[in-house]
């Protein structure tokens, strides 16, 4: 290898797959507008490659990759395919307008994959993979190849596959561990063996993609990087199927705080980490546990007497990451009704929100309402208000005008709702239920009549204090297929000082998303999606 | 080293510090009865050593170590101390009745600790540590020594300290990394260097204690084990300050599923992992995120089409841990009112609950109530019922008899409560609030008048479906010191199909715990606690 080798670069490319592998978390389904918004904040954070979807898998994935290709110009945009011509052609079409398009194709290399999943031979599989790379190269310059289940493959066969696909033009190669049962030593050894045994490896970037089943995804990714990988495949908050993917924030902050050890940089603006984490949590409805590294609520909180003592005496005794470095806002700045338009505007700008005039006005009105009920409005209240008023990426078909409820441990919970429909008509109905939320949802169902099942419900107080704003996150599952997908799940959220009202808003949010998805599907069908 | 060396054993001792380091999570404060209950399930799971507390730190810690020493006979019980005679004497007294007592003492070995925290010299620190071990040995045979911040210590000094304390009788030595910024390579190298450079290391067990600030605690712990450590210090769900400690479940399942790699066993009955995880989450009020390895709700859930296909074709393609191996209950068994006493009894036994007659009767009555409101009662409903009716470890001073609420987006939320007091007298009061929960809490405050602030509030639906049982978890902070501790935090939980009723129950739970803690403190004060 000479000085120009890719794998001796001192930069690790960050390949974010929140929108593809992360979205495979049960119930994380995002609509196209939400995916575009997440792509936008990923771009602003400095991600190198965004894996925007698996275009052939659904019209929603196709449209998301297409729109992100058109609107996000500062990153490479990547689409996943299996190793067949149709998948690749659909991905190429979705990526057509991207400034820097990448097709990500590949297939299994272990015997169990080749025999049981692909039902072919090693030579047959190698041929399929090569054909896929050659086909993808007809459309794009940048082709990434995944050799699935490489950890269980015959190493000689793996090297031969990688050499062949690189010779055919693959620019990045990847050995995803579909399950996260590998130790960092083993994974590092695998990556090193690839770096040492694939003769033309210097013509491609080695990428690492780890899952977290035993809680070692970050350590495995870093072991890969120390052994020659220069691309890390990660998701925000580590979301993904089962125990999830590698966390972007952990890998980036490990490389950042331990530059002495790794000697490697990334292009990530670390101060964007916390706001992006919050946005993804909110849009996917997947909560972050308090003891999550880097982005959990307690990540920087001390409680023990001994440690507090140490922190006071010498800050470097115990703390290395400063919360500000990852964009955790200073929670001590609070506003009140008297802060006025100017004060609110200033604080929102400090928190990194850029709102147009109409959006600002909506936020300001909600701010006044909240400030009227609570004495003070802090950073988290503001986040909840912005989330409700601005960060909604769908058309609101039904609007909740009025809700009222009575309940208790010896009464029959009863709710009344008034809802405005798509053509301005107003409906009013009531229902009893097992609790106030159940009663509200049944009353709403009587008006809207979109059959679904509530599969998850949670409330968090967004701030401290008995008069706090409550933030409700729910997930509903459509009874009828949406866009050909059975049991499609939609999340919704709503914030209010009254958790029953917040619950009603969250349900309306999820129902409107569901209805919006049905309309989108109908439009795509009539536009003759290929 | 010869065959009898401790460090060539093929068993890793599991040292659980959920009750000591885990309890330092902000707001995780447990009372003595709750700690005893957790110790009981840890013993039943096969933990080798329970670190039960830091006896000199508070009367609560002292009593917890004392009661656990008396009641838990199947594990070593360990108490933490600093390296001074008073700490050690108090710990020895707390451990007096233990079948196998261990004192855990030590101090910092890095320059920054010695100079800034201890304000002494290396020789002075070594002398303090040696004196501590010798003093502890007067009371117990089994003494563990921690050399804090060993990662930043001069290695030669570290080896000298460890050799000296082992010569003085330390049976286990530990180099806790107070912050979790170490990579597995570095940590493994540190442990190996200790194994190779401390001449009498074969007379002690090397223990590893890692924090999770960069998400690498599990990988670091396993790197320690591969390099000679034979004791892992862990907590259930990885709870602890900041990003927490190493997760017991991840380390145990990594050793278990990768026996081929590690060649090491633990004494843990893995089928107890999930129930213990749930109990700790419930008693501490610290939620587990869905994508948490091993114990998260999604840990074993697949959603992507490609993977589902793989799972169907060949189970071993993608899944290694069977959910049953970690005790995840089969969620498909559901009960109804017609299941009767016998059906309920049978199912509770299957789930591992052993209830006495009175407890069973309380659970059965609640079961009938829930079955009356919902059509079916599943495993998670039963868990919530048992948690409410049986797993409450305090005296109920005030009992909520009646609660009723009216609220809505254009009405003033108003609540009425009726509460029975300690001498049977009944109080009734009402209040308005910013929402129904706020109104209920204010009405309760008017009756009970224990000043506090609500600092956390969350609700989870415990089962799917619009009529699900909601489980509320709250945390309140006492305005007045409790037992000399300022800003003491108490968590509470409650379950009901009506989340407003569940919220009221959770608040009564937390308030009764607070009042109980005040009474305990008064009793200890009059018993002249040393």
Short mmCIF file of N, CA, C and O in Angstrom, two decimals, chain B residues 325-410:
data_model
loop_
_atom_site.label_atom_id
_atom_site.label_comp_id
_atom_site.label_asym_id
_atom_site.label_seq_id
_atom_site.Cartn_x
_atom_site.Cartn_y
_atom_site.Cartn_z
N UNK B 325 -34.77 -18.48 26.82
CA UNK B 325 -33.55 -18.69 27.60
C UNK B 325 -33.28 -17.57 28.58
O UNK B 325 -32.52 -17.74 29.53
N UNK B 326 -33.84 -16.38 28.32
CA UNK B 326 -33.65 -15.30 29.28
C UNK B 326 -34.95 -15.02 30.05
O UNK B 326 -35.07 -14.01 30.72
N UNK B 327 -35.91 -15.94 29.91
CA UNK B 327 -37.12 -15.84 30.73
C UNK B 327 -38.19 -14.91 30.22
O UNK B 327 -39.09 -14.54 30.97
N UNK B 328 -38.13 -14.53 28.93
CA UNK B 328 -39.22 -13.71 28.38
C UNK B 328 -40.45 -14.59 28.33
O UNK B 328 -40.43 -15.66 27.71
N UNK B 329 -41.53 -14.20 29.00
CA UNK B 329 -42.69 -15.10 29.06
C UNK B 329 -43.41 -15.18 27.72
O UNK B 329 -43.39 -14.25 26.93
N UNK B 330 -44.00 -16.32 27.49
CA UNK B 330 -44.79 -16.52 26.28
C UNK B 330 -46.01 -15.61 26.39
O UNK B 330 -46.86 -15.79 27.25
N UNK B 331 -46.07 -14.61 25.49
CA UNK B 331 -47.11 -13.60 25.65
C UNK B 331 -48.45 -14.06 25.11
O UNK B 331 -49.43 -13.35 25.19
N UNK B 332 -48.48 -15.25 24.55
CA UNK B 332 -49.74 -15.65 23.92
C UNK B 332 -50.75 -16.28 24.86
O UNK B 332 -51.89 -16.47 24.49
N UNK B 333 -50.31 -16.56 26.08
CA UNK B 333 -51.26 -17.15 27.03
C UNK B 333 -52.06 -16.03 27.68
O UNK B 333 -51.48 -15.14 28.30
N UNK B 334 -53.36 -16.04 27.48
CA UNK B 334 -54.18 -14.99 28.07
C UNK B 334 -55.27 -15.61 28.93
O UNK B 334 -55.68 -16.75 28.72
N UNK B 335 -55.70 -14.85 29.92
CA UNK B 335 -56.73 -15.32 30.84
C UNK B 335 -57.97 -14.45 30.70
O UNK B 335 -57.90 -13.34 30.16
N UNK B 336 -59.08 -14.95 31.19
CA UNK B 336 -60.29 -14.13 31.26
C UNK B 336 -60.94 -14.39 32.61
O UNK B 336 -60.47 -15.23 33.38
N UNK B 337 -62.03 -13.67 32.89
CA UNK B 337 -62.70 -13.84 34.18
C UNK B 337 -63.05 -15.30 34.42
O UNK B 337 -63.03 -15.79 35.55
N UNK B 338 -63.32 -16.03 33.32
CA UNK B 338 -63.71 -17.43 33.46
C UNK B 338 -62.55 -18.36 33.82
O UNK B 338 -62.76 -19.54 34.11
N UNK B 339 -61.30 -17.86 33.74
CA UNK B 339 -60.16 -18.71 34.08
C UNK B 339 -60.21 -19.12 35.54
O UNK B 339 -59.68 -20.18 35.91
N UNK B 340 -60.83 -18.26 36.37
CA UNK B 340 -61.04 -18.63 37.77
C UNK B 340 -59.77 -18.63 38.60
O UNK B 340 -58.67 -18.37 38.11
N UNK B 341 -59.95 -18.93 39.88
CA UNK B 341 -58.83 -18.99 40.81
C UNK B 341 -57.76 -19.97 40.35
O UNK B 341 -56.57 -19.68 40.40
N UNK B 342 -58.20 -21.14 39.90
CA UNK B 342 -57.24 -22.18 39.55
C UNK B 342 -56.36 -21.74 38.37
O UNK B 342 -55.14 -21.86 38.41
N UNK B 343 -57.01 -21.19 37.34
CA UNK B 343 -56.27 -20.76 36.15
C UNK B 343 -55.28 -19.67 36.48
O UNK B 343 -54.12 -19.68 36.02
N UNK B 344 -55.70 -18.73 37.31
CA UNK B 344 -54.81 -17.63 37.69
C UNK B 344 -53.64 -18.16 38.50
O UNK B 344 -52.48 -17.80 38.27
N UNK B 345 -53.94 -19.05 39.44
CA UNK B 345 -52.90 -19.60 40.30
C UNK B 345 -51.83 -20.31 39.47
O UNK B 345 -50.63 -20.11 39.64
N UNK B 346 -52.29 -21.11 38.53
CA UNK B 346 -51.41 -21.87 37.66
C UNK B 346 -50.51 -20.93 36.85
O UNK B 346 -49.29 -21.12 36.77
N UNK B 347 -51.11 -19.88 36.29
CA UNK B 347 -50.34 -18.96 35.43
C UNK B 347 -49.32 -18.17 36.25
O UNK B 347 -48.19 -17.96 35.81
N UNK B 348 -49.71 -17.75 37.44
CA UNK B 348 -48.77 -17.00 38.29
C UNK B 348 -47.58 -17.88 38.65
O UNK B 348 -46.42 -17.42 38.66
N UNK B 349 -47.84 -19.15 38.92
CA UNK B 349 -46.75 -20.06 39.25
C UNK B 349 -45.81 -20.23 38.05
O UNK B 349 -44.58 -20.20 38.19
N UNK B 350 -46.41 -20.37 36.87
CA UNK B 350 -45.60 -20.47 35.64
C UNK B 350 -44.69 -19.26 35.48
O UNK B 350 -43.58 -19.36 34.96
N UNK B 351 -45.19 -18.09 35.86
CA UNK B 351 -44.42 -16.86 35.71
C UNK B 351 -43.41 -16.67 36.83
O UNK B 351 -42.67 -15.69 36.86
N UNK B 352 -43.38 -17.63 37.75
CA UNK B 352 -42.34 -17.60 38.79
C UNK B 352 -42.72 -16.83 40.04
O UNK B 352 -41.87 -16.56 40.88
N UNK B 353 -44.01 -16.46 40.20
CA UNK B 353 -44.40 -15.77 41.42
C UNK B 353 -44.77 -16.78 42.50
O UNK B 353 -45.52 -17.72 42.23
N UNK B 354 -44.27 -16.58 43.70
CA UNK B 354 -44.71 -17.41 44.81
C UNK B 354 -45.41 -16.48 45.81
O UNK B 354 -44.77 -15.68 46.47
N UNK B 355 -46.73 -16.59 45.86
CA UNK B 355 -47.53 -15.68 46.69
C UNK B 355 -48.13 -16.47 47.84
O UNK B 355 -48.52 -17.63 47.68
N UNK B 356 -48.25 -15.82 48.99
CA UNK B 356 -48.97 -16.49 50.08
C UNK B 356 -50.47 -16.29 49.84
O UNK B 356 -50.88 -15.61 48.90
N UNK B 357 -51.28 -16.88 50.72
CA UNK B 357 -52.72 -16.92 50.47
C UNK B 357 -53.33 -15.51 50.40
O UNK B 357 -54.12 -15.19 49.52
N UNK B 358 -52.93 -14.68 51.35
CA UNK B 358 -53.46 -13.30 51.40
C UNK B 358 -53.08 -12.52 50.16
O UNK B 358 -53.90 -11.79 49.59
N UNK B 359 -51.83 -12.68 49.74
CA UNK B 359 -51.36 -11.98 48.54
C UNK B 359 -52.13 -12.46 47.32
O UNK B 359 -52.57 -11.67 46.48
N UNK B 360 -52.30 -13.78 47.24
CA UNK B 360 -53.01 -14.32 46.08
C UNK B 360 -54.43 -13.76 46.02
O UNK B 360 -54.93 -13.40 44.96
N UNK B 361 -55.07 -13.66 47.17
CA UNK B 361 -56.45 -13.19 47.20
C UNK B 361 -56.54 -11.74 46.70
O UNK B 361 -57.43 -11.39 45.92
N UNK B 362 -55.56 -10.89 47.11
CA UNK B 362 -55.54 -9.50 46.64
C UNK B 362 -55.37 -9.45 45.12
O UNK B 362 -56.03 -8.68 44.43
N UNK B 363 -54.45 -10.29 44.64
CA UNK B 363 -54.20 -10.32 43.20
C UNK B 363 -55.45 -10.81 42.46
O UNK B 363 -55.83 -10.26 41.43
N UNK B 364 -56.13 -11.80 43.03
CA UNK B 364 -57.31 -12.36 42.38
C UNK B 364 -58.42 -11.31 42.28
O UNK B 364 -59.08 -11.19 41.23
N UNK B 365 -58.61 -10.54 43.35
CA UNK B 365 -59.66 -9.52 43.31
C UNK B 365 -59.36 -8.46 42.25
O UNK B 365 -60.24 -8.06 41.49
N UNK B 366 -58.09 -8.02 42.15
CA UNK B 366 -57.72 -7.05 41.13
C UNK B 366 -57.86 -7.65 39.73
O UNK B 366 -58.29 -6.99 38.78
N UNK B 367 -57.48 -8.94 39.63
CA UNK B 367 -57.61 -9.64 38.36
C UNK B 367 -59.07 -9.61 37.88
O UNK B 367 -59.35 -9.34 36.71
N UNK B 368 -60.00 -9.88 38.80
CA UNK B 368 -61.42 -9.87 38.42
C UNK B 368 -61.85 -8.48 37.96
O UNK B 368 -62.57 -8.34 36.98
N UNK B 369 -61.39 -7.44 38.67
CA UNK B 369 -61.73 -6.07 38.27
C UNK B 369 -61.24 -5.78 36.85
O UNK B 369 -61.96 -5.20 36.04
N UNK B 370 -59.97 -6.14 36.59
CA UNK B 370 -59.39 -5.86 35.27
C UNK B 370 -60.11 -6.68 34.20
O UNK B 370 -60.46 -6.17 33.14
N UNK B 371 -60.36 -7.95 34.51
CA UNK B 371 -61.02 -8.83 33.54
C UNK B 371 -62.43 -8.34 33.24
O UNK B 371 -62.96 -8.57 32.15
N UNK B 372 -63.00 -7.62 34.19
CA UNK B 372 -64.34 -7.09 33.99
C UNK B 372 -64.31 -5.93 32.98
O UNK B 372 -65.21 -5.79 32.16
N UNK B 373 -63.24 -5.11 33.05
CA UNK B 373 -63.15 -3.97 32.15
C UNK B 373 -62.60 -4.35 30.78
O UNK B 373 -63.01 -3.80 29.76
N UNK B 374 -61.62 -5.23 30.76
CA UNK B 374 -61.04 -5.70 29.49
C UNK B 374 -61.58 -7.10 29.24
O UNK B 374 -61.97 -7.79 30.16
N UNK B 375 -61.53 -7.55 28.00
CA UNK B 375 -62.01 -8.90 27.76
C UNK B 375 -60.98 -9.93 28.23
O UNK B 375 -61.31 -10.96 28.77
N UNK B 376 -59.68 -9.63 28.00
CA UNK B 376 -58.64 -10.60 28.30
C UNK B 376 -57.56 -9.97 29.17
O UNK B 376 -57.34 -8.77 29.14
N UNK B 377 -56.90 -10.82 29.93
CA UNK B 377 -55.82 -10.38 30.82
C UNK B 377 -54.57 -11.15 30.43
O UNK B 377 -54.56 -12.38 30.49
N UNK B 378 -53.53 -10.45 29.98
CA UNK B 378 -52.37 -11.20 29.55
C UNK B 378 -51.22 -11.05 30.55
O UNK B 378 -51.37 -10.51 31.63
N UNK B 379 -50.06 -11.59 30.15
CA UNK B 379 -48.92 -11.68 31.06
C UNK B 379 -48.53 -10.33 31.62
O UNK B 379 -48.23 -10.19 32.81
N UNK B 380 -48.52 -9.31 30.76
CA UNK B 380 -48.08 -8.00 31.24
C UNK B 380 -49.09 -7.36 32.17
O UNK B 380 -48.73 -6.66 33.10
N UNK B 381 -50.38 -7.61 31.91
CA UNK B 381 -51.39 -7.15 32.86
C UNK B 381 -51.14 -7.78 34.22
O UNK B 381 -51.21 -7.11 35.25
N UNK B 382 -50.87 -9.09 34.22
CA UNK B 382 -50.64 -9.79 35.48
C UNK B 382 -49.42 -9.22 36.20
O UNK B 382 -49.45 -9.01 37.42
N UNK B 383 -48.36 -8.94 35.44
CA UNK B 383 -47.17 -8.34 36.06
C UNK B 383 -47.53 -7.03 36.74
O UNK B 383 -47.07 -6.74 37.85
N UNK B 384 -48.36 -6.22 36.06
CA UNK B 384 -48.72 -4.92 36.63
C UNK B 384 -49.57 -5.10 37.89
O UNK B 384 -49.41 -4.38 38.87
N UNK B 385 -50.45 -6.08 37.85
CA UNK B 385 -51.31 -6.33 39.02
C UNK B 385 -50.46 -6.78 40.21
O UNK B 385 -50.60 -6.28 41.33
N UNK B 386 -49.56 -7.74 39.97
CA UNK B 386 -48.70 -8.23 41.06
C UNK B 386 -47.85 -7.08 41.60
O UNK B 386 -47.67 -6.92 42.81
N UNK B 387 -47.33 -6.24 40.68
CA UNK B 387 -46.50 -5.11 41.11
C UNK B 387 -47.29 -4.20 42.04
O UNK B 387 -46.78 -3.76 43.07
N UNK B 388 -48.54 -3.92 41.69
CA UNK B 388 -49.35 -3.02 42.51
C UNK B 388 -49.76 -3.65 43.83
O UNK B 388 -49.79 -2.99 44.86
N UNK B 389 -50.17 -4.92 43.78
CA UNK B 389 -50.83 -5.50 44.95
C UNK B 389 -49.86 -6.17 45.91
O UNK B 389 -50.14 -6.27 47.10
N UNK B 390 -48.75 -6.69 45.39
CA UNK B 390 -47.87 -7.49 46.24
C UNK B 390 -46.49 -6.86 46.40
O UNK B 390 -45.92 -6.86 47.49
N UNK B 391 -45.96 -6.29 45.31
CA UNK B 391 -44.58 -5.82 45.37
C UNK B 391 -44.51 -4.38 45.87
O UNK B 391 -43.88 -3.52 45.26
N UNK B 392 -45.15 -4.13 46.99
CA UNK B 392 -45.08 -2.81 47.61
C UNK B 392 -44.45 -3.01 48.97
O UNK B 392 -44.95 -3.77 49.79
N UNK B 393 -43.33 -2.34 49.17
CA UNK B 393 -42.52 -2.67 50.34
C UNK B 393 -42.47 -1.49 51.30
O UNK B 393 -41.41 -0.96 51.59
N UNK B 394 -43.65 -1.02 51.70
CA UNK B 394 -43.70 0.06 52.68
C UNK B 394 -45.06 0.00 53.35
O UNK B 394 -45.98 -0.69 52.88
N UNK B 395 -45.20 0.76 54.43
CA UNK B 395 -46.47 0.83 55.15
C UNK B 395 -47.33 1.91 54.52
O UNK B 395 -46.85 3.03 54.29
N UNK B 396 -48.58 1.59 54.22
CA UNK B 396 -49.47 2.58 53.61
C UNK B 396 -50.12 3.43 54.70
O UNK B 396 -51.00 2.95 55.41
N UNK B 397 -49.69 4.69 54.82
CA UNK B 397 -50.23 5.56 55.86
C UNK B 397 -51.57 6.15 55.42
O UNK B 397 -52.52 6.21 56.20
N UNK B 398 -51.62 6.58 54.17
CA UNK B 398 -52.84 7.16 53.62
C UNK B 398 -53.36 6.25 52.51
O UNK B 398 -52.56 5.78 51.68
N UNK B 399 -54.64 6.04 52.46
CA UNK B 399 -55.22 5.18 51.43
C UNK B 399 -56.24 5.96 50.60
O UNK B 399 -57.13 6.61 51.13
N UNK B 400 -56.07 5.90 49.28
CA UNK B 400 -56.96 6.61 48.38
C UNK B 400 -58.25 5.81 48.21
O UNK B 400 -58.23 4.69 47.73
N UNK B 401 -59.35 6.38 48.63
CA UNK B 401 -60.63 5.66 48.50
C UNK B 401 -61.35 6.01 47.21
O UNK B 401 -61.93 5.16 46.56
N UNK B 402 -61.33 7.29 46.86
CA UNK B 402 -62.16 7.73 45.76
C UNK B 402 -61.47 8.88 45.03
O UNK B 402 -60.88 9.74 45.66
N UNK B 403 -61.53 8.85 43.71
CA UNK B 403 -61.03 9.99 42.93
C UNK B 403 -61.97 10.20 41.75
O UNK B 403 -62.43 9.24 41.12
N UNK B 404 -62.30 11.46 41.49
CA UNK B 404 -63.08 11.74 40.28
C UNK B 404 -62.60 13.06 39.69
O UNK B 404 -62.16 13.96 40.40
N UNK B 405 -62.67 13.14 38.36
CA UNK B 405 -62.04 14.24 37.64
C UNK B 405 -62.91 14.64 36.47
O UNK B 405 -63.55 13.79 35.84
N UNK B 406 -62.91 15.95 36.18
CA UNK B 406 -63.41 16.36 34.86
C UNK B 406 -62.38 17.29 34.23
O UNK B 406 -61.71 18.05 34.93
N UNK B 407 -62.21 17.18 32.91
CA UNK B 407 -61.19 18.00 32.25
C UNK B 407 -61.52 18.10 30.75
O UNK B 407 -62.51 17.56 30.29
N UNK B 408 -60.67 18.83 30.02
CA UNK B 408 -60.88 19.01 28.59
C UNK B 408 -60.13 20.25 28.13
O UNK B 408 -59.60 21.00 28.96
N UNK B 409 -60.06 20.47 26.80
CA UNK B 409 -59.24 21.59 26.33
C UNK B 409 -59.91 22.96 26.53
O UNK B 409 -59.28 23.97 26.36
N UNK B 410 -61.17 22.98 26.85
CA UNK B 410 -61.80 24.27 27.13
C UNK B 410 -62.49 24.31 28.48
O UNK B 410 -63.43 25.07 28.68
#
